[in-house]
mmCIF file of C-alpha atoms in Angstrom:
data_model
loop_
_atom_site.group_PDB
_atom_site.id
_atom_site.type_symbol
_atom_site.label_atom_id
_atom_site.label_comp_id
_atom_site.label_asym_id
_atom_site.label_seq_id
_atom_site.Cartn_x
_atom_site.Cartn_y
_atom_site.Cartn_z
ATOM 1 C CA MET A 1 93.234 127.050 -32.473
ATOM 2 C CA SER A 2 95.474 124.684 -34.311
ATOM 3 C CA ASP A 3 96.606 125.579 -37.821
ATOM 4 C CA GLN A 4 96.296 121.991 -38.898
ATOM 5 C CA HIS A 5 93.362 121.265 -41.197
ATOM 6 C CA ILE A 6 91.540 117.993 -41.158
ATOM 7 C CA GLN A 7 91.195 116.525 -44.627
ATOM 8 C CA VAL A 8 88.003 114.631 -45.306
ATOM 9 C CA GLU A 9 87.775 112.474 -48.424
ATOM 10 C CA LEU A 10 84.306 112.368 -49.962
ATOM 11 C CA ARG A 11 83.377 109.640 -52.406
ATOM 12 C CA SER A 12 80.168 108.961 -54.274
ATOM 13 C CA SER A 13 78.309 105.683 -53.951
ATOM 14 C CA PRO A 14 78.508 102.741 -54.201
ATOM 15 C CA HIS A 15 80.564 102.443 -51.040
ATOM 16 C CA LEU A 16 82.250 99.077 -51.451
ATOM 17 C CA LYS A 17 82.669 96.952 -48.360
ATOM 18 C CA GLN A 18 84.875 94.327 -49.980
ATOM 19 C CA THR A 19 87.785 94.540 -52.369
ATOM 20 C CA ILE A 20 86.545 91.598 -54.370
ATOM 21 C CA SER A 21 86.526 91.939 -58.144
ATOM 22 C CA THR A 22 83.884 90.961 -60.678
ATOM 23 C CA ALA A 23 86.158 88.263 -62.064
ATOM 24 C CA GLN A 24 86.561 86.723 -58.607
ATOM 25 C CA ILE A 25 82.784 86.595 -58.098
ATOM 26 C CA MET A 26 82.197 85.101 -61.523
ATOM 27 C CA ARG A 27 84.956 82.535 -61.061
ATOM 28 C CA ASN A 28 83.354 81.365 -57.819
ATOM 29 C CA VAL A 29 79.990 81.030 -59.561
ATOM 30 C CA VAL A 30 81.707 78.768 -62.092
ATOM 31 C CA TYR A 31 83.150 76.733 -59.192
ATOM 32 C CA ALA A 32 79.625 76.364 -57.758
ATOM 33 C CA LEU A 33 78.295 75.206 -61.138
ATOM 34 C CA LEU A 34 80.992 72.598 -61.771
ATOM 35 C CA PRO A 35 79.386 69.886 -59.543
ATOM 36 C CA VAL A 36 76.070 70.483 -61.317
ATOM 37 C CA CYS A 37 77.807 70.060 -64.681
ATOM 38 C CA ALA A 38 79.622 66.938 -63.499
ATOM 39 C CA PHE A 39 76.366 65.369 -62.336
ATOM 40 C CA ALA A 40 74.709 66.241 -65.662
ATOM 41 C CA VAL A 41 77.468 64.358 -67.503
ATOM 42 C CA TYR A 42 77.231 61.426 -65.072
ATOM 43 C CA ASN A 43 73.446 61.344 -65.502
ATOM 44 C CA PHE A 44 73.204 61.698 -69.289
ATOM 45 C CA GLY A 45 76.678 60.842 -70.588
ATOM 46 C CA LEU A 46 78.558 62.112 -73.611
ATOM 47 C CA SER A 47 75.626 64.026 -75.093
ATOM 48 C CA ALA A 48 75.421 66.258 -72.017
ATOM 49 C CA LEU A 49 79.201 66.800 -72.110
ATOM 50 C CA LEU A 50 79.100 67.878 -75.755
ATOM 51 C CA LEU A 51 76.072 70.090 -75.101
ATOM 52 C CA LEU A 52 77.846 71.987 -72.308
ATOM 53 C CA ALA A 53 81.017 72.310 -74.384
ATOM 54 C CA VAL A 54 79.136 73.711 -77.385
ATOM 55 C CA THR A 55 77.079 76.250 -75.419
ATOM 56 C CA THR A 56 80.123 77.474 -73.488
ATOM 57 C CA ALA A 57 82.350 77.699 -76.559
ATOM 58 C CA GLY A 58 79.526 79.284 -78.575
ATOM 59 C CA CYS A 59 78.932 81.971 -75.957
ATOM 60 C CA MET A 60 82.661 82.729 -75.661
ATOM 61 C CA ALA A 61 83.079 82.993 -79.433
ATOM 62 C CA THR A 62 80.053 85.288 -79.721
ATOM 63 C CA GLU A 63 81.338 87.484 -76.896
ATOM 64 C CA ARG A 64 84.729 87.768 -78.588
ATOM 65 C CA LEU A 65 83.102 88.625 -81.924
ATOM 66 C CA PHE A 66 80.940 91.407 -80.486
ATOM 67 C CA CYS A 67 83.877 92.846 -78.554
ATOM 68 C CA ARG A 68 85.867 93.030 -81.767
ATOM 69 C CA LEU A 69 82.972 94.546 -83.753
ATOM 70 C CA SER A 70 82.428 97.229 -81.112
ATOM 71 C CA ASN A 71 86.147 97.948 -80.666
ATOM 72 C CA ARG A 72 86.000 97.028 -76.998
ATOM 73 C CA PRO A 73 88.698 95.062 -75.184
ATOM 74 C CA SER A 74 88.022 91.359 -74.791
ATOM 75 C CA SER A 75 85.876 90.564 -71.748
ATOM 76 C CA LEU A 76 86.467 86.819 -71.778
ATOM 77 C CA ASN A 77 88.719 87.017 -68.730
ATOM 78 C CA ASP A 78 85.889 88.173 -66.423
ATOM 79 C CA TRP A 79 84.282 84.679 -66.593
ATOM 80 C CA SER A 80 80.751 86.048 -66.966
ATOM 81 C CA VAL A 81 80.269 84.580 -70.443
ATOM 82 C CA VAL A 82 81.409 81.168 -69.189
ATOM 83 C CA ILE A 83 78.564 81.277 -66.664
ATOM 84 C CA THR A 84 76.122 82.159 -69.444
ATOM 85 C CA GLY A 85 77.298 79.207 -71.531
ATOM 86 C CA LEU A 86 77.147 76.722 -68.654
ATOM 87 C CA LEU A 87 73.719 77.872 -67.468
ATOM 88 C CA LEU A 88 72.347 77.735 -70.991
ATOM 89 C CA GLY A 89 73.583 74.177 -71.484
ATOM 90 C CA LEU A 90 72.208 73.090 -68.107
ATOM 91 C CA THR A 91 68.705 74.314 -69.006
ATOM 92 C CA LEU A 92 68.526 72.371 -72.291
ATOM 93 C CA PRO A 93 67.522 68.709 -72.809
ATOM 94 C CA PRO A 94 70.637 66.474 -72.829
ATOM 95 C CA GLY A 95 69.969 65.293 -76.395
ATOM 96 C CA PHE A 96 69.293 68.777 -77.760
ATOM 97 C CA PRO A 97 70.802 69.078 -81.276
ATOM 98 C CA LEU A 98 74.169 70.788 -81.082
ATOM 99 C CA TRP A 99 73.510 73.182 -83.935
ATOM 100 C CA MET A 100 70.386 74.429 -82.138
ATOM 101 C CA ALA A 101 72.445 74.827 -78.957
ATOM 102 C CA LEU A 102 74.905 76.961 -80.937
ATOM 103 C CA VAL A 103 72.038 79.158 -82.153
ATOM 104 C CA ALA A 104 70.875 79.562 -78.559
ATOM 105 C CA SER A 105 74.401 80.615 -77.534
ATOM 106 C CA VAL A 106 74.617 83.307 -80.213
ATOM 107 C CA VAL A 107 71.204 84.691 -79.243
ATOM 108 C CA ALA A 108 71.997 84.566 -75.510
ATOM 109 C CA VAL A 109 75.139 86.691 -75.789
ATOM 110 C CA GLY A 110 74.218 88.745 -78.849
ATOM 111 C CA LEU A 111 70.627 89.614 -78.019
ATOM 112 C CA GLY A 112 70.664 89.154 -74.247
ATOM 113 C CA LYS A 113 73.938 90.870 -73.428
ATOM 114 C CA ALA A 114 75.951 92.578 -76.190
ATOM 115 C CA LEU A 115 72.952 94.464 -77.568
ATOM 116 C CA PHE A 116 72.575 96.274 -74.222
ATOM 117 C CA GLY A 117 76.251 97.161 -73.881
ATOM 118 C CA GLY A 118 77.851 94.072 -72.358
ATOM 119 C CA LEU A 119 78.417 92.977 -68.777
ATOM 120 C CA GLY A 120 76.528 95.072 -66.255
ATOM 121 C CA HIS A 121 74.009 96.441 -68.750
ATOM 122 C CA ASN A 122 71.847 93.424 -69.590
ATOM 123 C CA VAL A 123 68.166 93.812 -68.721
ATOM 124 C CA MET A 124 67.437 90.081 -68.495
ATOM 125 C CA ASN A 125 69.442 86.979 -67.722
ATOM 126 C CA PRO A 126 71.284 86.238 -71.023
ATOM 127 C CA ALA A 127 71.133 82.441 -70.680
ATOM 128 C CA LEU A 128 67.347 82.543 -70.314
ATOM 129 C CA VAL A 129 67.047 84.844 -73.327
ATOM 130 C CA GLY A 130 68.803 82.195 -75.426
ATOM 131 C CA ARG A 131 66.716 79.453 -73.891
ATOM 132 C CA ALA A 132 63.474 81.334 -74.556
ATOM 133 C CA PHE A 133 64.465 81.810 -78.206
ATOM 134 C CA VAL A 134 64.991 78.097 -78.883
ATOM 135 C CA GLN A 135 61.844 77.291 -76.877
ATOM 136 C CA ALA A 136 59.908 79.272 -79.478
ATOM 137 C CA ALA A 137 61.983 78.256 -82.510
ATOM 138 C CA PHE A 138 62.370 74.522 -81.846
ATOM 139 C CA PRO A 139 59.414 73.455 -79.634
ATOM 140 C CA VAL A 140 59.667 69.738 -80.460
ATOM 141 C CA ALA A 141 63.388 69.386 -79.902
ATOM 142 C CA ILE A 142 63.310 71.251 -76.606
ATOM 143 C CA THR A 143 60.605 68.979 -75.213
ATOM 144 C CA THR A 144 62.250 65.695 -76.242
ATOM 145 C CA TRP A 145 63.496 63.986 -73.114
ATOM 146 C CA THR A 146 65.569 60.888 -72.518
ATOM 147 C CA PRO A 147 65.884 58.811 -69.332
ATOM 148 C CA SER A 148 68.841 59.246 -66.994
ATOM 149 C CA LEU A 149 71.547 56.679 -66.271
ATOM 150 C CA LEU A 150 71.237 54.774 -69.537
ATOM 151 C CA PRO A 151 73.838 51.954 -69.579
ATOM 152 C CA ALA A 152 75.473 53.042 -72.865
ATOM 153 C CA ARG A 153 75.509 56.785 -72.157
ATOM 154 C CA PHE A 154 79.332 56.922 -72.157
ATOM 155 C CA SER A 155 79.819 54.881 -75.308
ATOM 156 C CA GLU A 156 77.220 56.387 -77.656
ATOM 157 C CA LEU A 157 75.382 59.660 -78.204
ATOM 158 C CA ILE A 158 71.670 60.299 -78.048
ATOM 159 C CA PRO A 159 70.605 60.156 -81.743
ATOM 160 C CA THR A 160 69.306 63.737 -81.746
ATOM 161 C CA THR A 161 72.650 65.195 -80.636
ATOM 162 C CA LEU A 162 74.315 65.214 -84.071
ATOM 163 C CA THR A 163 71.270 66.274 -86.075
ATOM 164 C CA ALA A 164 72.419 68.137 -89.195
ATOM 165 C CA PRO A 165 71.699 71.886 -89.282
ATOM 166 C CA PHE A 166 68.190 72.832 -90.408
ATOM 167 C CA MET A 167 67.083 69.176 -90.286
ATOM 168 C CA GLN A 168 64.429 67.757 -87.947
ATOM 169 C CA PRO A 169 65.787 65.606 -85.094
ATOM 170 C CA PRO A 170 65.012 61.875 -85.436
ATOM 171 C CA ASP A 171 62.458 60.132 -83.220
ATOM 172 C CA VAL A 172 64.247 58.581 -80.229
ATOM 173 C CA THR A 173 61.380 56.385 -79.027
ATOM 174 C CA GLN A 174 62.701 53.158 -80.537
ATOM 175 C CA TRP A 175 66.264 53.990 -79.538
ATOM 176 C CA ILE A 176 65.189 54.428 -75.904
ATOM 177 C CA ALA A 177 63.089 51.239 -75.962
ATOM 178 C CA THR A 178 66.121 49.159 -76.926
ATOM 179 C CA ARG A 179 68.282 50.611 -74.164
ATOM 180 C CA THR A 180 66.083 50.560 -71.086
ATOM 181 C CA ALA A 181 64.216 47.704 -69.480
ATOM 182 C CA ASP A 182 61.554 49.994 -68.014
ATOM 183 C CA ALA A 183 58.836 51.710 -70.019
ATOM 184 C CA PHE A 184 59.686 55.388 -70.579
ATOM 185 C CA THR A 185 56.905 57.786 -71.443
ATOM 186 C CA GLY A 186 59.181 60.607 -72.581
ATOM 187 C CA ALA A 187 57.817 62.918 -69.885
ATOM 188 C CA THR A 188 59.506 64.804 -67.075
ATOM 189 C CA PRO A 189 58.174 64.614 -63.490
ATOM 190 C CA LEU A 190 56.461 67.985 -64.054
ATOM 191 C CA ALA A 191 54.698 66.766 -67.197
ATOM 192 C CA LEU A 192 53.663 63.511 -65.530
ATOM 193 C CA GLN A 193 52.144 65.404 -62.612
ATOM 194 C CA LYS A 194 50.444 68.070 -64.724
ATOM 195 C CA PHE A 195 48.949 65.972 -67.500
ATOM 196 C CA GLU A 196 48.591 62.532 -65.889
ATOM 197 C CA HIS A 197 48.459 63.440 -62.168
ATOM 198 C CA VAL A 198 51.266 60.976 -61.494
ATOM 199 C CA SER A 199 53.636 62.105 -58.760
ATOM 200 C CA THR A 200 57.351 61.303 -58.603
ATOM 201 C CA ASP A 201 59.056 60.131 -55.445
ATOM 202 C CA SER A 202 60.574 63.032 -53.503
ATOM 203 C CA MET A 203 63.901 61.269 -53.025
ATOM 204 C CA GLU A 204 64.263 60.782 -56.798
ATOM 205 C CA LEU A 205 63.623 64.490 -57.305
ATOM 206 C CA LEU A 206 66.152 65.501 -54.665
ATOM 207 C CA MET A 207 68.832 63.156 -55.995
ATOM 208 C CA GLY A 208 68.094 63.880 -59.668
ATOM 209 C CA MET A 209 67.557 60.378 -61.084
ATOM 210 C CA THR A 210 64.805 61.587 -63.421
ATOM 211 C CA ALA A 211 64.338 62.813 -66.961
ATOM 212 C CA GLY A 212 64.694 66.529 -67.503
ATOM 213 C CA SER A 213 67.036 69.256 -68.647
ATOM 214 C CA ALA A 214 70.710 68.375 -68.364
ATOM 215 C CA GLY A 215 71.450 70.229 -65.136
ATOM 216 C CA GLU A 216 68.076 70.781 -63.499
ATOM 217 C CA THR A 217 67.372 67.332 -62.087
ATOM 218 C CA SER A 218 69.314 67.197 -58.810
ATOM 219 C CA ALA A 219 67.905 69.654 -56.279
ATOM 220 C CA ILE A 220 70.476 68.717 -53.627
ATOM 221 C CA ILE A 221 73.585 69.374 -55.759
ATOM 222 C CA ILE A 222 72.185 72.697 -56.986
ATOM 223 C CA LEU A 223 71.356 73.648 -53.396
ATOM 224 C CA LEU A 224 74.910 72.889 -52.236
ATOM 225 C CA GLY A 225 76.336 75.111 -54.983
ATOM 226 C CA GLY A 226 73.973 77.917 -54.046
ATOM 227 C CA LEU A 227 74.813 77.638 -50.351
ATOM 228 C CA TYR A 228 78.515 77.873 -51.213
ATOM 229 C CA LEU A 229 77.910 81.204 -52.962
ATOM 230 C CA ALA A 230 75.689 82.453 -50.133
ATOM 231 C CA ALA A 231 78.351 81.531 -47.561
ATOM 232 C CA ARG A 232 80.940 83.474 -49.610
ATOM 233 C CA ARG A 233 78.458 86.393 -49.795
ATOM 234 C CA MET A 234 78.501 86.281 -53.581
ATOM 235 C CA LEU A 235 74.732 86.271 -54.002
ATOM 236 C CA ASP A 236 71.831 87.820 -52.146
ATOM 237 C CA TRP A 237 70.451 84.864 -50.166
ATOM 238 C CA ARG A 238 67.055 86.560 -49.919
ATOM 239 C CA ILE A 239 66.401 86.038 -53.642
ATOM 240 C CA PRO A 240 66.568 82.204 -53.797
ATOM 241 C CA ILE A 241 64.858 81.899 -50.413
ATOM 242 C CA GLY A 242 62.126 84.280 -51.529
ATOM 243 C CA VAL A 243 61.625 82.452 -54.841
ATOM 244 C CA LEU A 244 61.323 79.049 -53.165
ATOM 245 C CA LEU A 245 59.129 80.463 -50.395
ATOM 246 C CA GLY A 246 56.857 82.201 -52.889
ATOM 247 C CA ALA A 247 56.461 78.986 -54.873
ATOM 248 C CA ALA A 248 55.755 76.850 -51.800
ATOM 249 C CA LEU A 249 53.230 79.293 -50.307
ATOM 250 C CA THR A 250 51.408 79.632 -53.625
ATOM 251 C CA ALA A 251 51.205 75.869 -54.137
ATOM 252 C CA LEU A 252 50.118 75.095 -50.568
ATOM 253 C CA PRO A 253 46.430 76.181 -50.711
ATOM 254 C CA PHE A 254 45.849 74.357 -54.002
ATOM 255 C CA TRP A 255 47.387 71.177 -52.591
ATOM 256 C CA LEU A 256 45.267 71.460 -49.429
ATOM 257 C CA MET A 257 42.098 71.857 -51.530
ATOM 258 C CA ASP A 258 42.794 68.914 -53.869
ATOM 259 C CA SER A 259 45.910 66.865 -53.194
ATOM 260 C CA ALA A 260 45.044 64.408 -55.977
ATOM 261 C CA ARG A 261 45.209 67.099 -58.650
ATOM 262 C CA TYR A 262 47.745 69.602 -57.406
ATOM 263 C CA PRO A 263 51.344 68.873 -56.326
ATOM 264 C CA ASP A 264 52.593 69.347 -52.782
ATOM 265 C CA PRO A 265 54.991 72.226 -52.003
ATOM 266 C CA LEU A 266 58.033 69.928 -51.753
ATOM 267 C CA PHE A 267 57.391 68.603 -55.260
ATOM 268 C CA VAL A 268 56.995 72.147 -56.567
ATOM 269 C CA VAL A 269 60.300 73.278 -55.058
ATOM 270 C CA ALA A 270 62.369 70.209 -55.998
ATOM 271 C CA SER A 271 61.072 69.561 -59.519
ATOM 272 C CA GLY A 272 61.891 71.169 -62.855
ATOM 273 C CA GLY A 273 64.204 74.133 -63.099
ATOM 274 C CA LEU A 274 63.011 76.055 -60.045
ATOM 275 C CA MET A 275 66.013 75.253 -57.862
ATOM 276 C CA LEU A 276 68.572 76.143 -60.567
ATOM 277 C CA GLY A 277 66.634 79.257 -61.513
ATOM 278 C CA ALA A 278 66.264 80.427 -57.925
ATOM 279 C CA TRP A 279 69.937 80.098 -56.974
ATOM 280 C CA PHE A 280 71.769 80.884 -60.216
ATOM 281 C CA MET A 281 69.462 82.902 -62.501
ATOM 282 C CA ALA A 282 66.973 84.953 -60.504
ATOM 283 C CA SER A 283 69.923 86.144 -58.416
ATOM 284 C CA ASP A 284 71.551 87.842 -61.431
ATOM 285 C CA MET A 285 73.178 90.916 -59.877
ATOM 286 C CA VAL A 286 72.377 93.168 -62.822
ATOM 287 C CA ALA A 287 68.802 92.131 -63.563
ATOM 288 C CA SER A 288 67.515 92.040 -59.956
ATOM 289 C CA PRO A 289 66.615 94.946 -57.643
ATOM 290 C CA VAL A 290 68.910 95.994 -54.801
ATOM 291 C CA THR A 291 66.563 97.564 -52.269
ATOM 292 C CA PRO A 292 65.716 95.283 -49.301
ATOM 293 C CA MET A 293 61.949 95.437 -49.853
ATOM 294 C CA GLY A 294 62.381 95.218 -53.621
ATOM 295 C CA VAL A 295 64.391 92.014 -53.353
ATOM 296 C CA TRP A 296 61.584 90.269 -51.454
ATOM 297 C CA ILE A 297 58.890 91.542 -53.837
ATOM 298 C CA TYR A 298 60.935 90.425 -56.841
ATOM 299 C CA ALA A 299 61.683 86.975 -55.430
ATOM 300 C CA LEU A 300 58.165 86.227 -54.172
ATOM 301 C CA PHE A 301 56.748 87.378 -57.503
ATOM 302 C CA ILE A 302 58.956 84.936 -59.442
ATOM 303 C CA GLY A 303 58.095 82.033 -57.138
ATOM 304 C CA ALA A 304 54.354 82.682 -57.245
ATOM 305 C CA LEU A 305 54.289 83.246 -61.007
ATOM 306 C CA THR A 306 56.187 80.001 -61.607
ATOM 307 C CA VAL A 307 53.463 78.033 -59.821
ATOM 308 C CA VAL A 308 50.646 79.880 -61.592
ATOM 309 C CA ILE A 309 52.172 79.078 -65.003
ATOM 310 C CA ARG A 310 52.792 75.459 -64.027
ATOM 311 C CA LEU A 311 49.273 74.887 -62.715
ATOM 312 C CA PHE A 312 47.196 76.925 -65.151
ATOM 313 C CA GLY A 313 49.393 77.510 -68.217
ATOM 314 C CA GLY A 314 49.790 75.355 -71.274
ATOM 315 C CA LEU A 315 53.348 74.352 -70.359
ATOM 316 C CA SER A 316 54.394 72.127 -67.502
ATOM 317 C CA GLU A 317 57.355 74.399 -66.652
ATOM 318 C CA GLY A 318 57.196 78.134 -65.923
ATOM 319 C CA VAL A 319 60.333 79.249 -64.133
ATOM 320 C CA MET A 320 62.021 80.592 -67.290
ATOM 321 C CA TYR A 321 59.165 82.964 -68.125
ATOM 322 C CA ALA A 322 58.710 83.903 -64.466
ATOM 323 C CA ILE A 323 62.348 84.990 -64.143
ATOM 324 C CA LEU A 324 62.307 86.881 -67.434
ATOM 325 C CA LEU A 325 59.170 88.754 -66.369
ATOM 326 C CA GLY A 326 60.726 89.387 -62.964
ATOM 327 C CA ASN A 327 63.802 90.841 -64.717
ATOM 328 C CA ALA A 328 61.547 93.024 -66.872
ATOM 329 C CA ILE A 329 59.752 94.621 -63.922
ATOM 330 C CA SER A 330 62.843 94.808 -61.727
ATOM 331 C CA PRO A 331 63.403 98.549 -62.419
ATOM 332 C CA LEU A 332 59.785 99.271 -61.464
ATOM 333 C CA ILE A 333 60.124 97.248 -58.258
ATOM 334 C CA ALA A 334 63.327 99.094 -57.411
ATOM 335 C CA THR A 335 61.579 102.437 -57.948
ATOM 336 C CA ILE A 336 58.557 101.763 -55.753
ATOM 337 C CA SER A 337 60.577 100.123 -52.983
ATOM 338 C CA GLN A 338 63.091 102.892 -52.343
ATOM 339 C CA PRO A 339 63.671 103.278 -48.597
ATOM 340 C CA ARG A 340 62.788 106.569 -46.951
ATOM 341 C CA VAL A 341 65.711 108.985 -46.870
ATOM 342 C CA PHE A 342 66.783 109.802 -43.326
ATOM 343 C CA GLY A 343 65.159 113.049 -42.208
ATOM 344 C CA SER A 344 62.511 113.097 -44.949
ATOM 345 C CA ARG A 345 58.773 112.545 -44.460
ATOM 346 C CA ARG A 346 56.732 109.812 -46.033
ATOM 347 C CA ARG A 347 54.266 110.841 -48.740
ATOM 348 C CA GLY A 348 51.028 112.063 -47.141
ATOM 349 C CA ALA A 349 52.516 112.326 -43.674
ATOM 350 C CA ARG A 350 51.522 115.324 -41.597
ATOM 351 C CA PRO A 351 54.188 118.035 -41.263
#
């Protein structure tokens, strides 16, 4: 027998398959979001640009402050807080008052991330935590919409943008009437369909030439960014596919029963914030389960719940609450969907 001993190196999980760092993943997510941000600025002009700048800078400043208060090294260089700031700005109306956007940024990072210990410990998507806070605190401002592609969008701001802190935003109805030849009802495609049963052309929804949150209008551009991340294997493709599939399958029977009242599955998938939420928020690596079965349960749950809220809730949009609830039950889903360990028996199986 040889005197040589074979050395075996044992390591605990996770067993990494790639040598890619967190900063590299986050930086690529920012790359995927840049076309969405650029289209938001093209669609809504200077107000959207200022909104994105304020939410991103506000999130970065809050992250730096909490790192200093907790005596932790600065985490700004991992790019995760930039993603939070961009996503938060993209989910807000383009004319949202900047001081309210700053409040949302502080809540997103402070309450949604730093309170749980920073990157990798957040229970819910931080951007949606900030968005949910201002949805409750400023319900009028967050449901004030302006039309896209206004002629003077690069030479003047939407009047609500520079609202003074703790003051009510001005009414923009007259301002819009003087700047667009077409009548504008102040409603998004989702609100028009829900409350007036007026459908929006599918091509307009796909291209994004509609009123809505700054970065949620163009389904095609969001889809291209998501496919880029999926091709680079920087998100679990099953989550966005499951969310969209769950929404379409839930909407289908209602549409078949009464197509005049309920929207068709294509409208459901392409309208509102579902596409942005499916590709960039529900797929949060920390707040989503990792087991194969758990991923599908989580994604289908978010898609189905979004449609239920949209059709039967008081709000026209539901993806934000659906994702937050999906994040909340993610640990439970991960627990009940654990795969069987090799060599063990299933519960109740005969010996």
